[in-house]
Amino acid sequence: MRMQLDHRLLDRQIVDADGLLVGRVDDVEFALDTDGVPYLAALLTGRVALGQRIGGWTGRLLVAVAERFSGRRPASPLRIPYPLVARVDSTVRLRVRLDRLPTSPAEEFLRRHLIDRIPGADRASG
C-alpha cells in the first residue's frame, strides 16, 4: 500500500478550492479505525514533514531550519485532514480555500519572504 501512495500522492502539488498553491505532499499520516484497520488520515506538508521523511543530515537540517523560523521545538508540519481532499489527479485538489487551513510560522515566513516573490508562484501547474 505504501508503494501505491508513494506513486499516487507523495510530492504532488496541493491546491486549494480556488487553484492556489498550498504546498506539496511531503508525507502522509495513517490512523486506525475502531476495528484496527489503518486508513489515510492526513496529508503532511512543509519542511518538517519532508525532513522527517527523507531523514539523514539533510532531513535534520530541514527540520532545524523550520524550527528556527517557527521558534517552536519541535516544529510540526501542516496537517491536512484527508476528508478535505476533493480529488487526486495531477495535483491534490482540496475542498477548502487556503485561508481556511492552518499555516505553520515557518511556512508563512518562507511563503512571504521567498515563495511569493517568485513570478507565478501563486498558481499551480496542472
XYZ file of C-alpha atoms in Angstrom:
126
model
C 0.000 0.000 0.000
C 2.894 2.404 0.764
C 4.203 1.965 -2.791
C 0.820 2.929 -4.221
C 0.695 6.020 -2.019
C 4.240 6.956 -2.975
C 3.265 6.939 -6.623
C -0.191 8.455 -6.153
C 0.348 11.161 -3.524
C 3.881 11.937 -2.416
C 5.464 15.031 -3.969
C 2.257 16.068 -5.751
C 1.262 19.704 -5.569
C -1.635 20.548 -3.273
C -4.000 23.277 -4.462
C -6.944 24.804 -2.663
C -10.522 25.103 -3.941
C -9.535 28.238 -5.905
C -6.487 26.626 -7.501
C -3.974 28.426 -5.249
C -0.838 26.518 -4.339
C -0.823 25.169 -0.774
C 2.372 23.110 -0.972
C 3.412 19.575 -1.821
C 2.533 16.283 -0.198
C 5.698 15.677 1.785
C 4.383 12.743 3.841
C 1.168 11.018 4.871
C -0.317 10.111 8.231
C -2.205 6.925 8.965
C -4.625 6.206 11.796
C -6.516 3.113 12.935
C -10.299 2.859 12.875
C -12.273 1.215 15.698
C -11.622 -2.223 14.175
C -7.868 -1.615 13.995
C -7.856 -1.163 10.213
C -5.418 1.520 9.019
C -6.675 4.404 6.898
C -5.160 7.543 5.418
C -5.894 10.257 7.978
C -3.974 13.279 6.703
C -1.536 14.725 4.210
C 1.532 16.369 5.716
C 3.302 19.255 4.065
C 6.171 21.513 4.991
C 9.859 21.365 5.726
C 9.355 19.357 8.916
C 7.369 16.626 7.143
C 9.857 16.473 4.288
C 12.837 16.432 6.651
C 11.354 13.628 8.725
C 10.565 11.641 5.571
C 13.997 11.854 3.977
C 15.999 11.582 7.220
C 19.772 11.756 7.498
C 21.664 15.013 7.876
C 19.663 16.684 5.087
C 16.402 15.876 6.830
C 17.715 17.065 10.180
C 18.823 20.316 8.539
C 15.353 20.908 7.070
C 13.729 20.299 10.454
C 16.255 22.567 12.213
C 15.589 25.393 9.733
C 11.838 25.000 10.211
C 12.272 25.082 13.989
C 14.457 28.172 13.720
C 11.805 30.068 11.742
C 8.880 28.861 13.814
C 10.520 29.444 17.166
C 8.991 26.147 18.370
C 10.698 22.903 19.214
C 9.639 20.561 17.939
C 8.143 22.241 14.894
C 5.220 20.443 13.305
C 4.168 20.018 9.682
C 0.967 21.398 8.227
C -1.562 18.595 8.651
C -4.411 18.479 6.118
C -7.132 16.006 7.128
C -7.788 13.673 4.202
C -11.557 14.381 4.167
C -10.620 17.893 2.923
C -9.283 16.345 -0.302
C -11.748 16.701 -3.172
C -9.773 14.620 -5.673
C -6.333 13.466 -6.670
C -5.216 13.790 -10.281
C -2.075 15.547 -11.478
C -2.461 17.602 -8.300
C -4.182 17.075 -4.979
C -7.231 19.337 -5.020
C -8.795 20.434 -1.753
C -12.426 21.230 -0.929
C -11.453 24.321 1.071
C -9.704 27.613 0.425
C -6.135 28.225 1.541
C -7.209 30.788 4.130
C -9.233 28.059 5.910
C -6.100 25.955 6.510
C -3.714 26.470 9.417
C -0.186 27.507 8.492
C 2.993 26.956 10.417
C 5.117 30.020 11.206
C 7.993 28.567 9.176
C 5.837 28.078 6.091
C 4.309 31.539 6.456
C 7.759 33.123 6.753
C 9.100 31.260 3.712
C 5.970 31.971 1.665
C 6.011 35.697 2.487
C 9.768 36.281 2.061
C 10.708 33.773 -0.629
C 7.971 31.886 -2.475
C 5.589 34.821 -3.062
C 8.424 36.771 -4.696
C 8.779 34.167 -7.444
C 6.751 35.212 -10.511
C 3.773 32.882 -10.995
C 4.207 31.221 -7.574
C 0.556 31.771 -6.708
C -0.642 29.408 -9.432
C -0.065 25.676 -9.635
C 0.540 23.931 -12.907
C -1.922 21.190 -13.562
